XYZ file of C-alpha atoms in Angstrom:
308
model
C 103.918 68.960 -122.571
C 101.496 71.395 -124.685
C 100.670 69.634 -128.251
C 102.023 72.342 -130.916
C 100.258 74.234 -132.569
C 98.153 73.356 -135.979
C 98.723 75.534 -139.024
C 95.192 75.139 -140.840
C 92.975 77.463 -143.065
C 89.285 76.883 -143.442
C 89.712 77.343 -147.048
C 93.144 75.079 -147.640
C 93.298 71.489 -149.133
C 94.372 68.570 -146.430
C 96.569 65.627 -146.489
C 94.875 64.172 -143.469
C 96.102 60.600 -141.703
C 94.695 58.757 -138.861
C 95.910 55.867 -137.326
C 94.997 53.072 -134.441
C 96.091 52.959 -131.047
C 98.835 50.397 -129.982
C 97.369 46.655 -129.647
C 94.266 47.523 -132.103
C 93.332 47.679 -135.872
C 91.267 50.602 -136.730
C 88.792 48.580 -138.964
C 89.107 45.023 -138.262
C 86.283 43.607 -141.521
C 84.574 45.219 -144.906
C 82.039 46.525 -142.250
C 84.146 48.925 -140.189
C 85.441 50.470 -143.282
C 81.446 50.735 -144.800
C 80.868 52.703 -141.008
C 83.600 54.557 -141.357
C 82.507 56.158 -145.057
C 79.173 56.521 -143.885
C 79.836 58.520 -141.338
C 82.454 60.292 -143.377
C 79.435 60.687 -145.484
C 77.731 62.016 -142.740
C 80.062 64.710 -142.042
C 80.799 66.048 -145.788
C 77.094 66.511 -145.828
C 76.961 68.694 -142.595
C 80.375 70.437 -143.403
C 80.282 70.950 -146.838
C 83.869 69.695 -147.464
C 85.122 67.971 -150.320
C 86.902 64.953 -150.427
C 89.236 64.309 -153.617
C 91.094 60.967 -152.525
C 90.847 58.399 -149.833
C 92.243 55.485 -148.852
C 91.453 52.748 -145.857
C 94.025 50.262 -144.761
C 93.732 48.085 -141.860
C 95.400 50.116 -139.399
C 95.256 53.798 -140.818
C 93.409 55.790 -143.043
C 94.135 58.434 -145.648
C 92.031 61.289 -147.254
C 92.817 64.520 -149.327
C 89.776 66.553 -148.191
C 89.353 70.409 -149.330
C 87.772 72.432 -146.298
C 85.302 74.545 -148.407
C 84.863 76.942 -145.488
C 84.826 74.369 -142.637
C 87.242 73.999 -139.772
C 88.934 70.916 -140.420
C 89.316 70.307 -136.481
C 85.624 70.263 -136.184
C 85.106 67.646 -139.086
C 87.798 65.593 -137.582
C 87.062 65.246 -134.284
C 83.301 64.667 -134.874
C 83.955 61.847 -137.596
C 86.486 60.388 -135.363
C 84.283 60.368 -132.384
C 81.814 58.924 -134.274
C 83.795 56.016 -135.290
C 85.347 55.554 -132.241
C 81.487 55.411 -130.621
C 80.330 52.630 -133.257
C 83.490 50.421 -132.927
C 83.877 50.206 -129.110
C 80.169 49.530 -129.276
C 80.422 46.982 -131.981
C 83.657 45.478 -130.332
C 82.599 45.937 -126.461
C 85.720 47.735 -125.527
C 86.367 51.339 -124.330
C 88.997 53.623 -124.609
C 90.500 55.210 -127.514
C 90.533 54.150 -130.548
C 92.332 56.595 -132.705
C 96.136 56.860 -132.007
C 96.669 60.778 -130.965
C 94.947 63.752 -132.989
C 94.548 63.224 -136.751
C 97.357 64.746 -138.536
C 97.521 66.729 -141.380
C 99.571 68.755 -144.178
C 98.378 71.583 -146.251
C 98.670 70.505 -149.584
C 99.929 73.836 -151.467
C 100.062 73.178 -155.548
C 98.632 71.473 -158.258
C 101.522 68.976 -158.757
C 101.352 68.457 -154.532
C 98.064 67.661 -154.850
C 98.704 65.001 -157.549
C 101.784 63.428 -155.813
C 99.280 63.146 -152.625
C 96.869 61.037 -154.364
C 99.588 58.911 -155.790
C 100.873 58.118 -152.428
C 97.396 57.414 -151.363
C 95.950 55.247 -154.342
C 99.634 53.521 -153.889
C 99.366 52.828 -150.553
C 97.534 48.859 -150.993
C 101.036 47.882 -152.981
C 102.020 47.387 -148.648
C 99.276 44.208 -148.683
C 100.368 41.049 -150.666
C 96.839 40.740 -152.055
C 96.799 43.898 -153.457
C 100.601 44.528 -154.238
C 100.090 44.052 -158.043
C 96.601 45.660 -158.328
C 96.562 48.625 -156.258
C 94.226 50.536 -158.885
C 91.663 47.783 -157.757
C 91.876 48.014 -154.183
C 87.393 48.602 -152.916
C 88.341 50.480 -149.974
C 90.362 53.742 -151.946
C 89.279 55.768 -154.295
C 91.105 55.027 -157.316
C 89.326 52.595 -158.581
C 86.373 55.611 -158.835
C 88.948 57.490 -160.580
C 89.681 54.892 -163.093
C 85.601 54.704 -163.722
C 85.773 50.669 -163.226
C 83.267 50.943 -160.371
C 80.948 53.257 -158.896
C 81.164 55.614 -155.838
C 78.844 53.695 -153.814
C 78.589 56.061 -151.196
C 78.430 59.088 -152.775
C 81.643 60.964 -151.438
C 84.015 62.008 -153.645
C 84.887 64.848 -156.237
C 86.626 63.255 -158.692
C 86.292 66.403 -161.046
C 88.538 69.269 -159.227
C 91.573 66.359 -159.273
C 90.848 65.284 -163.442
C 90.616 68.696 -164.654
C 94.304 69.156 -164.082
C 94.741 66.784 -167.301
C 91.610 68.232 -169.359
C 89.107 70.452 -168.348
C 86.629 69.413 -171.542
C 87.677 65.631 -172.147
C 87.161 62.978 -169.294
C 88.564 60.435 -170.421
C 91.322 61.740 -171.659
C 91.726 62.902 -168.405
C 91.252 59.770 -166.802
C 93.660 58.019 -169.220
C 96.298 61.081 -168.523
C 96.024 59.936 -164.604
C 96.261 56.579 -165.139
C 99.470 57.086 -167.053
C 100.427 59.508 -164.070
C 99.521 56.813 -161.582
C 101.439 54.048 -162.961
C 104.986 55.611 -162.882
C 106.831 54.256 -160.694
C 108.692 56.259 -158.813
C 112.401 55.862 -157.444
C 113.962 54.968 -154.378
C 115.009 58.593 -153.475
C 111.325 59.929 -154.529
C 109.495 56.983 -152.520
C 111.611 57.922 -149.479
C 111.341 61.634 -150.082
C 107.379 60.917 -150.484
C 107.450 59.126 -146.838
C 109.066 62.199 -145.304
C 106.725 64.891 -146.973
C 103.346 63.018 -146.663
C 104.418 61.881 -143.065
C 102.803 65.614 -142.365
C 105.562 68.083 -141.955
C 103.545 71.513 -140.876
C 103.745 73.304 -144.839
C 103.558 77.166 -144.647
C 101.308 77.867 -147.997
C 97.963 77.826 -148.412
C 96.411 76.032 -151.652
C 93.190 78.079 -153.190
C 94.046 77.767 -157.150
C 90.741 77.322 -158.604
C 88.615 75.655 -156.241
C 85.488 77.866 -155.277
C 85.495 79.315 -151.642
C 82.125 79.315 -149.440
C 81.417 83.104 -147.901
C 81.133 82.734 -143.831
C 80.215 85.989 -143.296
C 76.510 84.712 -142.574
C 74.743 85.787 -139.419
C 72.131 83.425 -137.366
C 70.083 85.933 -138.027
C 70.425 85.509 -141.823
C 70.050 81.396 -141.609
C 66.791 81.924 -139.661
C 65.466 84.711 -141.644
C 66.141 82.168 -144.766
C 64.321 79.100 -143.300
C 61.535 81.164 -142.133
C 60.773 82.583 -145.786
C 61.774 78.919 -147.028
C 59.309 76.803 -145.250
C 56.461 79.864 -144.724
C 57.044 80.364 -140.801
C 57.437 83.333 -138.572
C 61.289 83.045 -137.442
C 60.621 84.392 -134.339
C 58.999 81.247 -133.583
C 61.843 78.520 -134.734
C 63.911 80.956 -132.015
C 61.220 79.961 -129.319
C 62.862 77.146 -127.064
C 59.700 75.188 -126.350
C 57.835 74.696 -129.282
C 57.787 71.194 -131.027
C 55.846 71.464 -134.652
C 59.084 73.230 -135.819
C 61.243 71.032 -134.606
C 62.407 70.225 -138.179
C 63.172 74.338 -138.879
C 65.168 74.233 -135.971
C 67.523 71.467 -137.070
C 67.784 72.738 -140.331
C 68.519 75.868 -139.486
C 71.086 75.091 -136.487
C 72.807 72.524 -138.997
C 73.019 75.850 -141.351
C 74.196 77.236 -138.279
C 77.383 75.190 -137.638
C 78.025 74.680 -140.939
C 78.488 78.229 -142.493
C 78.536 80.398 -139.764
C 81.109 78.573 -137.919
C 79.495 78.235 -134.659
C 80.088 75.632 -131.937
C 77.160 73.699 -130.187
C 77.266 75.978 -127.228
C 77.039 79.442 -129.040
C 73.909 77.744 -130.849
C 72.427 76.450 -127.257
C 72.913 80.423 -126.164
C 70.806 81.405 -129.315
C 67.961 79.048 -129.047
C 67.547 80.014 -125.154
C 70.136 77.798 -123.467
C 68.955 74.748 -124.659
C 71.204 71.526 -123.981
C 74.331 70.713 -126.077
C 72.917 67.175 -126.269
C 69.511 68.808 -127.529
C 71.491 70.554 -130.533
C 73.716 67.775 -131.122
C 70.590 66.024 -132.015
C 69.066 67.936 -133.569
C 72.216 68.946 -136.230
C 71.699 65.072 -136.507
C 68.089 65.175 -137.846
C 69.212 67.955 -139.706
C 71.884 65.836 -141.909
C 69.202 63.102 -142.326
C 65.803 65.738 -143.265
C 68.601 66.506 -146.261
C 69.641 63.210 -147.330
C 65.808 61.846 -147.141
C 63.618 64.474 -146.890
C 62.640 65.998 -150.687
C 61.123 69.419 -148.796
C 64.571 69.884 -147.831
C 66.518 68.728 -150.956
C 67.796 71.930 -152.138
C 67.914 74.222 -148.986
C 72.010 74.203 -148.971
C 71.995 75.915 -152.975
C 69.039 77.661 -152.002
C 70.588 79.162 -149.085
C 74.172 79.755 -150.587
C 72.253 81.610 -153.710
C 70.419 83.949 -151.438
C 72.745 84.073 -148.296
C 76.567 83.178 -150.055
């Protein structure tokens, strides 16, 4: 039977869920859950997403992530396989890890948005450890919100969510959240909660004031830019065989995947039929030349400001 079809936007805001297969949990210590932000980590940084809430349980995983221009598909798959990769490694198992695709519901107003990440800063109140201090729970994102410990791995946007309560004052915005958060809500709304957030396809899309990426950039633009940014012919970083621009080239086919929507094997046709392997690797050094590499510290603003 065909799986249905998935409404999605590359410019809407996600309720997104995944879950273990049967007979498995999907992060079995403190360590599978570090992996699993890491490599979220990994992925916001290549994508360009935004992520506004998450929460890890033992056997599932929630996350309100705005797609800023990406396809939310591409994120998912690739973070999943990732995952999936470190834990049958780590575990010396195969198969699949993740129970079906990841599923998720367009979120489609501001008070949507803030029911969402009730539901998912509620969600430890299911563990008796955590039932009567949810807003404390290390492996969600509320206790970021509340400011009583830092975002360790760098991955949220806390902003976008507490400017709903106050654009100018933080922590009256915080406080205004807090109060939001602890409401409890009523049988009827817990159960109607379940049945929305269990990802019923919505129909709207959510843009409100959140600031949309152009992707309306050519190849030809991203190597143009690096080429100007790093003082090198572009013709060259085209050229499939040579290796002292090997760092132009993953920069610029990271650029490449990331704002002009391209998949691996349109970007092996443009650097000469090169392997999907060879690009998948080199997107890879990409994502690390920007997390560690100061020469390449700004080339995402730099490119948006001259190429957005």
């Amino acid at each position: 039977m065909p799986r249905p079809f998935r409404l999605k936007t590359n410019f809407s805001i996600y309720h997104v869920m995944i879950r273990c297969v049967d007979g498995i949990l999907l992060f079995k210590d403190d360590e599978d859950k570090d992996q699993f932000l890491l490599r979220l980590k990994k992925y916001k940084k290549r994508y360009g997403f935004k992520l506004y809430a998450f929460c890890l349980m033992d056997n599932h995983a929630h996350m309100i992530i705005d797609a800023s221009g990406a396809d939310i598909s591409r994120v998912m798959h690739g973070l999943n396989l990732s995952y999936a990769k470190y834990y049958n490694r780590k575990y010396g198992r195969r198969g699949h890890v993740f129970g079906d695709r990841f599923r998720s519901e367009i979120i489609d107003d501001d008070n949507y948005i803030l029911q969402a990440s009730k539901y998912i800063h509620k969600n430890p109140r299911k563990l008796k450890k955590w039932s009567n201090k949810v807003f404390q729970y290390p492996y969600s994102s509320a206790p970021i919100y509340m400011g009583d410990v830092n975002d360790r791995f760098e991955i949220l946007d806390c902003d976008f969510i507490l400017k709903l309560y106050s654009k100018e004052d933080k922590k009256k915005a915080i406080k205004e959240y807090l109060d939001f958060m602890l409401v409890p809500n009523s049988k009827d709304e817990e159960e109607q909660l379940e049945a929305e957030y269990g990802f019923i396809n919505q129909k709207c899309e959510y843009k409100s004031e959140k600031s949309i990426i152009a992707k309306d950039i050519g190849p030809d633009d991203v190597i143009a830019f690096i080429g100007e940014y790093i003082g090198e012919d572009k013709n060259k970083i085209k050229m499939k065989y040579v290796r002292d621009i090997t760092e132009a080239k993953a920069i610029s086919m990271l650029l490449m995947v990331r704002f002009c929507d391209y998949k691996i094997k349109t970007v092996c046709g443009y650097f000469g039929n090169i392997t999907q392997s060879r690009v998948s690797s080199l997107c890879s050094l990409g994502v690390e030349l920007l997390f560690n590499d100061e020469k390449y510290k700004y080339v995402i603003n730099d490119f948006l400001k001259v190429c957005g």
